[in-house]
Short mmCIF file of C-alpha atoms and ligand atoms in Angstrom, two decimals:
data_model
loop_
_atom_site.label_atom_id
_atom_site.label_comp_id
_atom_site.label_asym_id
_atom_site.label_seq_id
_atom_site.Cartn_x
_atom_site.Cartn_y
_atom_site.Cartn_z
CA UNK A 1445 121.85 49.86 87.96
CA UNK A 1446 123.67 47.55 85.66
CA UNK A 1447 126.33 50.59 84.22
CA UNK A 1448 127.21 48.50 81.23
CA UNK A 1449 130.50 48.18 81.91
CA UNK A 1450 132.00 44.40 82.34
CA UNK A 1451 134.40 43.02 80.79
CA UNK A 1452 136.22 47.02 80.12
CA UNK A 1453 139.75 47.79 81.27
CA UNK A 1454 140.51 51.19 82.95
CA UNK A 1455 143.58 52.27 84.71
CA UNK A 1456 142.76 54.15 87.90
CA UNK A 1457 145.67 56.97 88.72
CA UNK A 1458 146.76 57.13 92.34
CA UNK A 1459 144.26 54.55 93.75
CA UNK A 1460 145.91 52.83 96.85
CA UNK A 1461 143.91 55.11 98.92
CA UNK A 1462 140.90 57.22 99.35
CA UNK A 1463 139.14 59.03 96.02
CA UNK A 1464 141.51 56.63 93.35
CA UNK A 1465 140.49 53.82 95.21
CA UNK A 1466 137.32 54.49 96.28
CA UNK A 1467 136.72 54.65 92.21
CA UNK A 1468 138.80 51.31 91.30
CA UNK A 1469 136.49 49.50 93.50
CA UNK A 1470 132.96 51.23 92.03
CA UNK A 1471 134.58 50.21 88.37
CA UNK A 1472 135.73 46.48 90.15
CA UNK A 1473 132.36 46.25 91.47
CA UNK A 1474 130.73 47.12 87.77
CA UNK A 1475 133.10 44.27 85.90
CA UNK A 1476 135.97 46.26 84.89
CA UNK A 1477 139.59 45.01 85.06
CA UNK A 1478 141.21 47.86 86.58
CA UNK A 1479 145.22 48.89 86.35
CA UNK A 1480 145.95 51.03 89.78
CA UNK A 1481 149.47 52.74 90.57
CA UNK A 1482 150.55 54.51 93.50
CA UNK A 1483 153.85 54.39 94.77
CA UNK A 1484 153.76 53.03 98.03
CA UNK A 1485 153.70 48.99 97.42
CA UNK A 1486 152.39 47.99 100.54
CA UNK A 1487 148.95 50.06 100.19
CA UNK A 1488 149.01 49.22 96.56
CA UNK A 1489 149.06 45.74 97.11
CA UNK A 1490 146.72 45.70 99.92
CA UNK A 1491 144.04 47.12 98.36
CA UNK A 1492 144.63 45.27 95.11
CA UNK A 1493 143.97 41.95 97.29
CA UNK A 1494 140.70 44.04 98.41
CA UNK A 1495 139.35 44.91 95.31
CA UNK A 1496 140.25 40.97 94.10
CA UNK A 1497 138.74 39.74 97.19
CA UNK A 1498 135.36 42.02 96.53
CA UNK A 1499 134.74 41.76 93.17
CA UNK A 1500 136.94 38.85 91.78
CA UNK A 1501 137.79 41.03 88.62
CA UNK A 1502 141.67 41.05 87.41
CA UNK A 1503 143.56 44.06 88.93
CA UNK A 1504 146.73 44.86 87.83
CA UNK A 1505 149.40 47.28 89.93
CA UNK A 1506 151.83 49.57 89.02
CA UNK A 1507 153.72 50.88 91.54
CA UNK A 1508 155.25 54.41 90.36
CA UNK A 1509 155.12 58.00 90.27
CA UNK A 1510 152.87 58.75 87.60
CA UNK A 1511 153.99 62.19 87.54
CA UNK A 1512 156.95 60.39 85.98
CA UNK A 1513 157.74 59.73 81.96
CA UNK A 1514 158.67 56.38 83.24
CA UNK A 1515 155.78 56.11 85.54
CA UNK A 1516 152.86 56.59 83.02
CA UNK A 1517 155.39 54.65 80.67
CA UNK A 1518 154.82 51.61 83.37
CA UNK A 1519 151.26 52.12 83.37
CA UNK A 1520 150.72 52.20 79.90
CA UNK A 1521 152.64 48.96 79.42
CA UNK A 1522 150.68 47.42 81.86
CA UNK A 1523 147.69 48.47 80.34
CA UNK A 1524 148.42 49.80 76.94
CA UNK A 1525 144.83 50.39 75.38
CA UNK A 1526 142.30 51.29 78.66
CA UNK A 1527 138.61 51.84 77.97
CA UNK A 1528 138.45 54.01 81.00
CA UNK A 1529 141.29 56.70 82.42
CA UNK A 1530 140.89 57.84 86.00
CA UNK A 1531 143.74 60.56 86.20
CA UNK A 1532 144.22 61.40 89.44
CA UNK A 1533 147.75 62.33 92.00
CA UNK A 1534 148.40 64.00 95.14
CA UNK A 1535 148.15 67.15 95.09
CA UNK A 1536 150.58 70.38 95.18
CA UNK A 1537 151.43 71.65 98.27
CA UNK A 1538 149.66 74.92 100.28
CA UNK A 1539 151.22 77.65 100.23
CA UNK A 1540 151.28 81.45 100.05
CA UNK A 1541 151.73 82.55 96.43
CA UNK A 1542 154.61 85.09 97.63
CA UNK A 1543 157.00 81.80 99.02
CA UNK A 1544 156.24 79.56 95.55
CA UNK A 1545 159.23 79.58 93.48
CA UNK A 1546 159.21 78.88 89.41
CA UNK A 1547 160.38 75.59 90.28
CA UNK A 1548 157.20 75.07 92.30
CA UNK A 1549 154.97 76.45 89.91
CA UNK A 1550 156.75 73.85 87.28
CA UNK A 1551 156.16 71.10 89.79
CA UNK A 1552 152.72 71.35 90.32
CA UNK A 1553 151.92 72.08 86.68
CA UNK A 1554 153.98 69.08 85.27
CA UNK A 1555 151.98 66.37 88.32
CA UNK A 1556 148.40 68.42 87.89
CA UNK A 1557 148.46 69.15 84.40
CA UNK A 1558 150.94 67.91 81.81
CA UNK A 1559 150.89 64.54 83.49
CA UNK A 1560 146.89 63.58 82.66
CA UNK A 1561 147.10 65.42 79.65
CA UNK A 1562 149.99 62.81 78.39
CA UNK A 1563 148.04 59.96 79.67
CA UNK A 1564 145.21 61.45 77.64
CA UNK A 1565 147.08 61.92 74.97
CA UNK A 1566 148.24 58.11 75.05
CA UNK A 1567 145.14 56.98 75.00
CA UNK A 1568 141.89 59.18 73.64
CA UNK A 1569 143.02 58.36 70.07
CA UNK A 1570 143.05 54.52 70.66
CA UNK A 1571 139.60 54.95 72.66
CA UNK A 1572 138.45 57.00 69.38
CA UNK A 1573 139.16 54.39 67.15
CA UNK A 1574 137.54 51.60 69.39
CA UNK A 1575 134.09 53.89 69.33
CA UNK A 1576 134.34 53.89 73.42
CA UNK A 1577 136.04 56.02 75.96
CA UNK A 1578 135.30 57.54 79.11
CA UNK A 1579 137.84 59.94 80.91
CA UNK A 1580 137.66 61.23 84.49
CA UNK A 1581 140.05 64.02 85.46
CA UNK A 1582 140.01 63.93 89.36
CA UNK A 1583 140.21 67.92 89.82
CA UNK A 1584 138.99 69.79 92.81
CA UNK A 1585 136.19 72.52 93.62
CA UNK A 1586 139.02 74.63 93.63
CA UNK A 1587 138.42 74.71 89.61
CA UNK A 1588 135.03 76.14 90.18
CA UNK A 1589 135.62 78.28 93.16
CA UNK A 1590 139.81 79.02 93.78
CA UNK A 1591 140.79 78.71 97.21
CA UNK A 1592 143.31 80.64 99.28
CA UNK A 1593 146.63 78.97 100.41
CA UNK A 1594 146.57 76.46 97.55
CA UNK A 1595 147.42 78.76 94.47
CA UNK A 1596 149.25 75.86 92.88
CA UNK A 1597 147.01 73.50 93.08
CA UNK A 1598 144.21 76.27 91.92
CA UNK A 1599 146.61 77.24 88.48
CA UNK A 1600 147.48 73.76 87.57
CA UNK A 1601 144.22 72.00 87.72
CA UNK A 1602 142.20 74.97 85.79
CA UNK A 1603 145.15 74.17 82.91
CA UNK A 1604 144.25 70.42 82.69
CA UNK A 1605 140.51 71.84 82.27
CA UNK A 1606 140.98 74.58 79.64
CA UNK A 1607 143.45 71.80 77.95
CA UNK A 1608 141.08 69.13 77.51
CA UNK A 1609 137.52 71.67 76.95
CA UNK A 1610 137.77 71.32 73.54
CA UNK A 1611 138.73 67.66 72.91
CA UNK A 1612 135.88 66.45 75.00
CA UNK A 1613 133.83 68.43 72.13
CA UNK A 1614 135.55 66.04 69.68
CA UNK A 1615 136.20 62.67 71.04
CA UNK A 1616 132.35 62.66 72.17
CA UNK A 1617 131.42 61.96 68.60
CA UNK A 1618 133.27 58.59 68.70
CA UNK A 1619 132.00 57.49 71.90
CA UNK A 1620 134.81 58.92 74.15
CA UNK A 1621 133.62 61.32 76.83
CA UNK A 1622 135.96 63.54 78.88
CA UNK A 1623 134.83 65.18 82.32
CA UNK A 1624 136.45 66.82 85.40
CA UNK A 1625 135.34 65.55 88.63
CA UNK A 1626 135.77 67.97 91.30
CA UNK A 1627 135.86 67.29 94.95
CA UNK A 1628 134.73 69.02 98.23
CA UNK A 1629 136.00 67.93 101.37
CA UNK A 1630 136.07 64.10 101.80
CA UNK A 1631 137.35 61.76 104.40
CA UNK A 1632 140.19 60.41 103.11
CA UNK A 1633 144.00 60.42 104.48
CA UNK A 1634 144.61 63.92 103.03
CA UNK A 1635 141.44 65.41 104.67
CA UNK A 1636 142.55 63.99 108.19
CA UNK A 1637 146.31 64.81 107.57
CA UNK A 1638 144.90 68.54 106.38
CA UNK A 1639 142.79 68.65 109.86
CA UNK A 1640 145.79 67.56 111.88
CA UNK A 1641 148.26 70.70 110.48
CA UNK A 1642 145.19 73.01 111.45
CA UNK A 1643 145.16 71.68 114.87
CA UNK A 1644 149.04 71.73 115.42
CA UNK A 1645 148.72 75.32 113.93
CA UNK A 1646 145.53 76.43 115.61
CA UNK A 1647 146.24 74.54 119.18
CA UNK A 1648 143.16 72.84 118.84
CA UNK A 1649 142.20 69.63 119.27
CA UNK A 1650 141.71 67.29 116.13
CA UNK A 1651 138.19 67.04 117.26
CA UNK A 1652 137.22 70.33 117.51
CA UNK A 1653 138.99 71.29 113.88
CA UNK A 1654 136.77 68.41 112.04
CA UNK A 1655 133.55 69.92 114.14
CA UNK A 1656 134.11 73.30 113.02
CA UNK A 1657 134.52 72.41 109.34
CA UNK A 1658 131.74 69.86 109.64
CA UNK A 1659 129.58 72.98 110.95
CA UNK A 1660 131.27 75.20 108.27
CA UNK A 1661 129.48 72.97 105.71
CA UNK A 1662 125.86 72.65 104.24
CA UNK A 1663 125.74 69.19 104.71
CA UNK A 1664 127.33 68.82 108.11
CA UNK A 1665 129.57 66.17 107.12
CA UNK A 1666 132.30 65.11 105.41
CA UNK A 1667 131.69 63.58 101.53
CA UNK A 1668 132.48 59.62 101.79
CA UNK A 1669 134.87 58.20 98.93
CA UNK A 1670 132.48 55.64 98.05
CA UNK A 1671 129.99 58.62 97.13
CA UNK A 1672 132.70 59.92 94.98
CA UNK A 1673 133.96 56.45 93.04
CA UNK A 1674 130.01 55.36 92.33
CA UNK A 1675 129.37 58.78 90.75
CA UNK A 1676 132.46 58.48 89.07
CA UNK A 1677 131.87 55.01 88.14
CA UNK A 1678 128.77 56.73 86.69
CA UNK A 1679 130.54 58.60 84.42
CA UNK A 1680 132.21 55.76 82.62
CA UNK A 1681 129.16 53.95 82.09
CA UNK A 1682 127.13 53.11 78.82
CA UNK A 1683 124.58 55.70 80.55
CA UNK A 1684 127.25 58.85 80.65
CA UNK A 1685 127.86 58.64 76.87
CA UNK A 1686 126.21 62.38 76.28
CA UNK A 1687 127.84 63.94 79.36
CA UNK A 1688 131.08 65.62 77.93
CA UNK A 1689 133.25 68.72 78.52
CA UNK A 1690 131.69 68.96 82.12
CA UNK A 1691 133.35 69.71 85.58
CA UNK A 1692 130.91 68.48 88.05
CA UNK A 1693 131.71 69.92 91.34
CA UNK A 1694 130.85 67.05 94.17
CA UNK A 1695 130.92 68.74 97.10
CA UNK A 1696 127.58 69.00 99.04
CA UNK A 1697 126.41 72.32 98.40
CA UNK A 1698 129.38 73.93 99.00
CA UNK A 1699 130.11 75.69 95.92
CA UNK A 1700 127.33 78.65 96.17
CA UNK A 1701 127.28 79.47 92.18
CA UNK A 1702 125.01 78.73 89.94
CA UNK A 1703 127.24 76.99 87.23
P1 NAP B 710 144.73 60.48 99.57
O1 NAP B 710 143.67 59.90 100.41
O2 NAP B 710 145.93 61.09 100.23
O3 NAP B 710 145.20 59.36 98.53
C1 NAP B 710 146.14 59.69 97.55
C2 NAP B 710 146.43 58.45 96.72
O4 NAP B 710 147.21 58.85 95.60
C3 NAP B 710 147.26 57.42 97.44
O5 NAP B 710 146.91 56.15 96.96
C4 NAP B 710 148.68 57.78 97.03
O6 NAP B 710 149.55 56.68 97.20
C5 NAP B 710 148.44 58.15 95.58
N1 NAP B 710 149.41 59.06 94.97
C6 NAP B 710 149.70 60.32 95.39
N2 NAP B 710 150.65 60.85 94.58
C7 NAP B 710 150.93 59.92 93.64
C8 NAP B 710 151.82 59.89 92.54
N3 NAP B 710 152.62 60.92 92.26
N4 NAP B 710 151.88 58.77 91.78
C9 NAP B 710 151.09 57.71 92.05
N5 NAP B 710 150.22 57.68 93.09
C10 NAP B 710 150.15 58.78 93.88
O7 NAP B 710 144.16 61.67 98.62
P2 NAP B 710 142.66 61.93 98.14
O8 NAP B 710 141.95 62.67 99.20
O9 NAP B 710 142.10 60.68 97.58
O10 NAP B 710 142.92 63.00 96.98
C11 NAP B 710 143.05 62.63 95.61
C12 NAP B 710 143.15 63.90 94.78
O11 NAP B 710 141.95 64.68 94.96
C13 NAP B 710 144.32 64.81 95.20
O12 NAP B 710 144.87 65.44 94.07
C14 NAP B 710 143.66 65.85 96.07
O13 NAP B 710 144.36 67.05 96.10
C15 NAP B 710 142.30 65.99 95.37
N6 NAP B 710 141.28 66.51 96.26
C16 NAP B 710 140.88 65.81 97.35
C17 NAP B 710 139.91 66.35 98.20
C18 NAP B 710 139.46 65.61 99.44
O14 NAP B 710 138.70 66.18 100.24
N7 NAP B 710 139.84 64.39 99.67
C19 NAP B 710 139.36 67.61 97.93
C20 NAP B 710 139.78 68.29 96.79
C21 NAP B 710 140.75 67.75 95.97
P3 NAP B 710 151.15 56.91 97.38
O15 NAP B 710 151.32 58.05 98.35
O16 NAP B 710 151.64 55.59 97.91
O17 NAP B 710 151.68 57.22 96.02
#
């Protein structure tokens, strides 16, 4: 499916690895000029040599903290009027809600939440005026369906969705759609780093922590990036333009709600 996209400019949040890369190289592969970040250089550059190698489209890189003012202030001079805004980060640390301090709490909702909404605000208006935008907030199923053990991540990422509900409403009328994208398990780095701290914990082997959670699952596997960047690629295109205000939970049949 030609998504209608070449020849657009997005910047891609966090994309050296896994999800935010899988999704610079869906958008590289469609004709867009993408602007990644992370702040490891050697990844960063590494898979921008990928992406130019793949798809011979122009990728910038940023390498910051884009939880950072002067991170998103890189970015945004780098790329100062996107058509497409992946916002994406690591996420907060697990925890039990009893040990998280205020500081914590002020962490994870400063990366999770104030830090897309700024990029959002930086750019939606600009979009708005241009009569095109498309903006994916990288979330989690955790939105949808809280988890235990990651409280943080559960409270900051439901603020980034209640904060931008309403503006997706409005911006859709110029042309600028804004959705959540929320994740299940998928194999990237943190999924295998996650598996290793349950086996360390557990006394298990690696091995037998990915089986049971592959068993755990409806789908008996693991959700590959490249699933996740094409669908999110999706969502930028020409095609997306009257899907707005949605969190789409990707995460094989996990999620056992209706909505
Ligand atoms: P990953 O494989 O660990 O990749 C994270 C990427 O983000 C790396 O490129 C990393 O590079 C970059 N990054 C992290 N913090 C950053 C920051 N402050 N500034 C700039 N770049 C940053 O993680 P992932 O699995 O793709 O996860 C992406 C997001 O989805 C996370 O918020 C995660 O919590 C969420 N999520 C993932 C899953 C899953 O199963 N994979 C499920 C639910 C939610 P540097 O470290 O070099 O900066």
């Amino acid at each position: 499916m030609d998504l209608g996209i070449k020849g657009r400019t997005a910047i891609v949040c966090a994309a050296s690895k896994g999800l935010g890369k899988a999704t610079a190289m869906a958008l590289a592969d469609a004709g867009v000029a993408v602007t990644i970040c992370a702040r490891g250089v050697e990844a960063l550059e590494s898979t921008a040599a990928e992406i130019r190698a793949r798809s011979g489209v122009t990728v910038t890189t940023v390498a910051c903290d884009v939880t950072t003012d002067a991170g998103r202030a890189a970015l945004l001079a780098a790329c100062p009027a996107p058509d497409i805004l992946i916002n994406n980060a690591g996420g907060p640390p697990p925890g039990d809600f009893k040990n998280f301090s205020l500081e914590d709490w002020r962490k994870a909702v400063e990366s999770n939440m104030i830090s897309p909404i700024s990029l959002i605000h930086s750019t939606v208006y600009g979009m708005m005026e241009r009569g095109f935008g498309r903006i994916v907030n990288i979330t989690s199923g955790s939105v949808k369906a809280p988890l235990p053990e990651i409280e943080l991540s559960n409270g900051a990422r439901a603020g980034l969705t209640g904060a931008v509900a309403t503006l997706a409403r409005r911006s859709v009328a110029r042309n600028v759609t804004i959705n959540g994208l929320l994740p299940g398990p998928f194999n990237t780095d943190r999924l295998i780093a996650n598996a290793q701290k349950r086996a360390a914990a557990t006394g298990l082997t690696f091995d037998e922590v990915q089986a049971q959670q592959r068993a755990a699952h409806p789908a008996n596997r693991f959700g590959d990036p490249s699933e996740f960047g094409h669908t999110a690629a999706f969502l930028c295109s020409v095609h997306a333009g009257f899907i707005t205000g949605q969190n789409i939970m990707m995460d094989g049949g996990k999620f056992g709600g209706l909505l």
